[in-house]
PDB file of C-alpha atoms in Angstrom:
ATOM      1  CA  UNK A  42       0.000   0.000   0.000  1.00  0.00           C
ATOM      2  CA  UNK A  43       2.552   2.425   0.803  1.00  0.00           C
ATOM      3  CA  UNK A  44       4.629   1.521  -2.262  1.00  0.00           C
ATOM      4  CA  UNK A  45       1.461   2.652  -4.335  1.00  0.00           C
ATOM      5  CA  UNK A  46       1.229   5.969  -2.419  1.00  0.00           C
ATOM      6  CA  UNK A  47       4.825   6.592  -3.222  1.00  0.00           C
ATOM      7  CA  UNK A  48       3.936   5.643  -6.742  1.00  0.00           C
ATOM      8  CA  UNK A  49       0.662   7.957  -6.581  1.00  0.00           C
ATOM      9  CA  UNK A  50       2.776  10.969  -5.251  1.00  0.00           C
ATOM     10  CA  UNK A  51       6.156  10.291  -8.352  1.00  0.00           C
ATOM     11  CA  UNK A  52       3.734  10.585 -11.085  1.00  0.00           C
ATOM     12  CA  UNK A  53       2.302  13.605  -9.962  1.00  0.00           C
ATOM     13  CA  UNK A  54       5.706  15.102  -9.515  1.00  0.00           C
ATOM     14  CA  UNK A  55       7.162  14.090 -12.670  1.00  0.00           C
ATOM     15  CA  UNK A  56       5.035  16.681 -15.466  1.00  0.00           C
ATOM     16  CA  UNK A  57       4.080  20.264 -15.323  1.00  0.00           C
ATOM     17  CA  UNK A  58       0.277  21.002 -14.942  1.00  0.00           C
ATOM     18  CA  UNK A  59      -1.418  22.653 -17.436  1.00  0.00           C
ATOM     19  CA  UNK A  60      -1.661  25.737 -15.380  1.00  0.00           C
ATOM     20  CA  UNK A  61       2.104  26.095 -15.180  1.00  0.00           C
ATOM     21  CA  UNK A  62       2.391  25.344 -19.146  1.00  0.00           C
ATOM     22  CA  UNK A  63      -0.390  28.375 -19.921  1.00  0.00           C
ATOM     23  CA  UNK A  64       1.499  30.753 -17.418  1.00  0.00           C
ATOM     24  CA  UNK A  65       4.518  30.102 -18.738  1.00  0.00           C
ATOM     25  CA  UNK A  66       3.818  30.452 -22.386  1.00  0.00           C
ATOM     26  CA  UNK A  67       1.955  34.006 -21.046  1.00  0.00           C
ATOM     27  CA  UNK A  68       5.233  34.806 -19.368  1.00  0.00           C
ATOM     28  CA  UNK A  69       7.004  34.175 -22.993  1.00  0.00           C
ATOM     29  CA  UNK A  70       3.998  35.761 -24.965  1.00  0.00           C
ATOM     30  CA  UNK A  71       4.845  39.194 -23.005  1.00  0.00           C
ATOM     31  CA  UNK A  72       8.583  39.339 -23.605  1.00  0.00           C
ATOM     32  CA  UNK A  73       8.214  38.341 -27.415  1.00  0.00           C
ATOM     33  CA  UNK A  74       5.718  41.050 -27.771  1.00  0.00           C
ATOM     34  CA  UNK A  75       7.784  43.447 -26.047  1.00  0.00           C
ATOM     35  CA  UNK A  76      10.761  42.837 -28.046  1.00  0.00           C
ATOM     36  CA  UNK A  77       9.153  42.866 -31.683  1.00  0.00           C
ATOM     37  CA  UNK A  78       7.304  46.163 -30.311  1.00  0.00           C
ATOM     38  CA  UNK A  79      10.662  47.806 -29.250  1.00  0.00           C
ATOM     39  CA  UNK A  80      12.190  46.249 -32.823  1.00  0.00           C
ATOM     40  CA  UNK A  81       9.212  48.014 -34.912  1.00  0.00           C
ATOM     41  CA  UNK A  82       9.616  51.463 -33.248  1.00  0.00           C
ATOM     42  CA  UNK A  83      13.463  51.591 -33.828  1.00  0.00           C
ATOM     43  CA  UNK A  84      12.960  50.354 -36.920  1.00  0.00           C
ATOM     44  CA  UNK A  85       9.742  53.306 -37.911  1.00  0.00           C
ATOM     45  CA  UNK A  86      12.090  55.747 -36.655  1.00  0.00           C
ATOM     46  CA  UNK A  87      15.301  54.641 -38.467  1.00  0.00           C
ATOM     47  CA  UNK A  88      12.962  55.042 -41.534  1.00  0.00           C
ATOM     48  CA  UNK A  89      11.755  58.700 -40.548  1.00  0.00           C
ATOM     49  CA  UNK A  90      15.660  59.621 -39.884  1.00  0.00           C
ATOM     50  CA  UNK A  91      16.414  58.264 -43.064  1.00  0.00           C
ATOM     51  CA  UNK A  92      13.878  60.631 -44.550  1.00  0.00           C
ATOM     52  CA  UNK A  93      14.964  63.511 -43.007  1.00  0.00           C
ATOM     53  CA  UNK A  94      18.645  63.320 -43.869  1.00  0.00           C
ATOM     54  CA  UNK A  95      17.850  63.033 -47.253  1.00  0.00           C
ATOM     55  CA  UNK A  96      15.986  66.064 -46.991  1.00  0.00           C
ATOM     56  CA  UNK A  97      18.581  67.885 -45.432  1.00  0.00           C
ATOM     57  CA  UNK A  98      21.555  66.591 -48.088  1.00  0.00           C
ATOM     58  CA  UNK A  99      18.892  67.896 -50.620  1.00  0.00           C
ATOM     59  CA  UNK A 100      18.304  71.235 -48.856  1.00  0.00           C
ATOM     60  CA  UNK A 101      22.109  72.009 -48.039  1.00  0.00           C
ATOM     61  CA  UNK A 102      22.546  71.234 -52.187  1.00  0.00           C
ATOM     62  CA  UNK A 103      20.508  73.945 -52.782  1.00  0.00           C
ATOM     63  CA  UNK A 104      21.656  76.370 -50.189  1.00  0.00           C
ATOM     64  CA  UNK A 105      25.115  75.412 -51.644  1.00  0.00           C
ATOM     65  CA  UNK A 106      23.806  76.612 -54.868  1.00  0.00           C
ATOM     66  CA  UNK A 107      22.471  79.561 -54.042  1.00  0.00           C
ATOM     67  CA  UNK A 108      25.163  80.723 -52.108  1.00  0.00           C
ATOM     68  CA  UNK A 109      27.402  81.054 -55.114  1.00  0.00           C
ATOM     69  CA  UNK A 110      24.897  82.739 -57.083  1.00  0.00           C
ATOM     70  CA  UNK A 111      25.188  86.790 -57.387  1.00  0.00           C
ATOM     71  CA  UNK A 112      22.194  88.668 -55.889  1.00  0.00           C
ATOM     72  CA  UNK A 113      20.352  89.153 -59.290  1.00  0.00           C
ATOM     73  CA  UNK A 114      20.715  85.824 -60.720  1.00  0.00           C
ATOM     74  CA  UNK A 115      19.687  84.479 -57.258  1.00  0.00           C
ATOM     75  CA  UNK A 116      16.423  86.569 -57.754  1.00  0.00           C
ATOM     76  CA  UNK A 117      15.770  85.416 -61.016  1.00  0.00           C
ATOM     77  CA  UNK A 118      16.321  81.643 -60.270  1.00  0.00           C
ATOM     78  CA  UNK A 119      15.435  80.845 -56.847  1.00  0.00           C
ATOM     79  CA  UNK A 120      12.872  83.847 -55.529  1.00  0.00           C
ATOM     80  CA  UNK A 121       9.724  81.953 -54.685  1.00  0.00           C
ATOM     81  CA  UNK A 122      10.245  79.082 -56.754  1.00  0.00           C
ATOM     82  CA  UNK A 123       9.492  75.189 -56.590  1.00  0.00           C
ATOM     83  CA  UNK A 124      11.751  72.258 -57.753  1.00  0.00           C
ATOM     84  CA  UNK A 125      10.848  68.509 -58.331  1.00  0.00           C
ATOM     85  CA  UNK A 126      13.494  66.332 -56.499  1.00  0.00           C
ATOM     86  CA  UNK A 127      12.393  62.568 -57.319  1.00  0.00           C
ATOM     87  CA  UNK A 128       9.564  62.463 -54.544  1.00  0.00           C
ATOM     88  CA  UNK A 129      10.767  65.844 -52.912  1.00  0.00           C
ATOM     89  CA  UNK A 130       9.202  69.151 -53.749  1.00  0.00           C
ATOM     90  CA  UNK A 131      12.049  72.185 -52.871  1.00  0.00           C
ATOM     91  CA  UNK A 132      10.499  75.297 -52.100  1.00  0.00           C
ATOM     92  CA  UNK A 133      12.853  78.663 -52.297  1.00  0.00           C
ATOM     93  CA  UNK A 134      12.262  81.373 -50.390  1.00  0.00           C
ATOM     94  CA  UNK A 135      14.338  84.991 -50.257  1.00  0.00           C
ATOM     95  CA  UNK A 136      14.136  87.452 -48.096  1.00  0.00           C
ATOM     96  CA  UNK A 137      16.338  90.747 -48.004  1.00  0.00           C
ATOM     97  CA  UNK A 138      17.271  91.639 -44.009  1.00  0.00           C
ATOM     98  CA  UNK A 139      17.967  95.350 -43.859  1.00  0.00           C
ATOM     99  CA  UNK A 140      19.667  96.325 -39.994  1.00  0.00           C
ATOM    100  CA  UNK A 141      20.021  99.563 -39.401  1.00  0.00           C
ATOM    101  CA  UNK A 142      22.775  98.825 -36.824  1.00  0.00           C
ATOM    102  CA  UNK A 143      24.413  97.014 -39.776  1.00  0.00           C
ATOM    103  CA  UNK A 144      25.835  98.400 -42.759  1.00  0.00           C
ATOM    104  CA  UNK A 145      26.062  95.108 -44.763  1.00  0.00           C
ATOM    105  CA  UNK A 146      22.479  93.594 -46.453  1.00  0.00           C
ATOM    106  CA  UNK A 147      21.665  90.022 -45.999  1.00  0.00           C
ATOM    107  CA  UNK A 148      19.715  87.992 -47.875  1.00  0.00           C
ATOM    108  CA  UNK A 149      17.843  84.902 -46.113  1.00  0.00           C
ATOM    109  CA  UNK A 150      17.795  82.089 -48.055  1.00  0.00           C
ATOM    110  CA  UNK A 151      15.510  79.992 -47.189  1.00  0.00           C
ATOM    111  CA  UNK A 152      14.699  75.860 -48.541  1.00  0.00           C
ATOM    112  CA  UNK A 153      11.307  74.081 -47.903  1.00  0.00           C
ATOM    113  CA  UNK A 154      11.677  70.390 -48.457  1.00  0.00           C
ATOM    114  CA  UNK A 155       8.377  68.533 -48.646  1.00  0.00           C
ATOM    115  CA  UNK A 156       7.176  64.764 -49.581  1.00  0.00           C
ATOM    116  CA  UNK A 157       3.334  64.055 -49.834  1.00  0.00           C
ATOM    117  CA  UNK A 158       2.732  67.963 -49.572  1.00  0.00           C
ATOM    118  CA  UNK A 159       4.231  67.109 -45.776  1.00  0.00           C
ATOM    119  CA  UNK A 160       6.546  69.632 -44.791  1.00  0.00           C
ATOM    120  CA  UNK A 161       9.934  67.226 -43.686  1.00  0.00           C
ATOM    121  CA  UNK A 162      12.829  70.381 -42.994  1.00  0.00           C
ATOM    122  CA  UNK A 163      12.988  73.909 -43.479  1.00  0.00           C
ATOM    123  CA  UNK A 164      16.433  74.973 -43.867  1.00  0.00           C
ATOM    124  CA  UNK A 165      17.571  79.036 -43.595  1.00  0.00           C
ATOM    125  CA  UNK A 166      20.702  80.433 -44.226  1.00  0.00           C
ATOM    126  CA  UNK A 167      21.898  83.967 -44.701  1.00  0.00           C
ATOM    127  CA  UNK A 168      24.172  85.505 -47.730  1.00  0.00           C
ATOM    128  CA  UNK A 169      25.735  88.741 -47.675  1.00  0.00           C
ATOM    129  CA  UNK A 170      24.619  90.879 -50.237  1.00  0.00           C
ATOM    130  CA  UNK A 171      26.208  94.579 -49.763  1.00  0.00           C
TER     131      UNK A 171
END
């Protein structure tokens, strides 16, 4: 008799109960689902930074350009005007800064780069235009 109790209490020691199986595949449920969350947000905003640097390579071209440029062919070519950059849309902007403190003009150049009529980076510089 006590040789089948011993029995009785080996076999019921031996497996996990189906409570223990469902709480530990919870357990696992919760850390996979953490990690593949934490994996899709780095990997949405590795796309978004991507974006944005290759708006602002594209907008520091065109400040480049226009930074060589004399004052009247800089008014003729870039004064409110919109290029087509693959899927970007560059918007130029000008505006002449008068100081009177200051005896030198400046000219504010400023590039609007946009995707999906979404504004991504707005770039201003300033040229010297005495």
């Amino acid at each position: 008799m006590k040789q089948m109790l011993n029995m009785v209490r080996l076999n019921k020691n031996r497996g996990f109960t189906l409570i223990e199986i469902i709480l530990s595949l919870v357990i696992i449920e919760i850390i996979v689902f953490s990690f593949v969350s934490i994996f899709l947000n780095c990997f949405i905003l590795s796309l978004k930074s991507n974006e944005k640097l290759k708006a602002l390579n594209l907008a520091q071209k065109y400040i480049e350009k226009m930074k060589v440029e004399n004052a009247d062919e800089l008014m003729k070519n870039y004064n409110d005007k919109s290029f087509i950059e693959g899927k970007y849309i560059v918007d130029t902007i000008l505006e002449v800064t008068n100081s009177e403190f200051d005896v030198n003009n400046y000219l504010k150049l400023i590039v609007k780069v946009k995707k999906d009529s979404n504004e991504i980076l707005n770039l201003q510089s300033y040229k010297n235009i005495r």
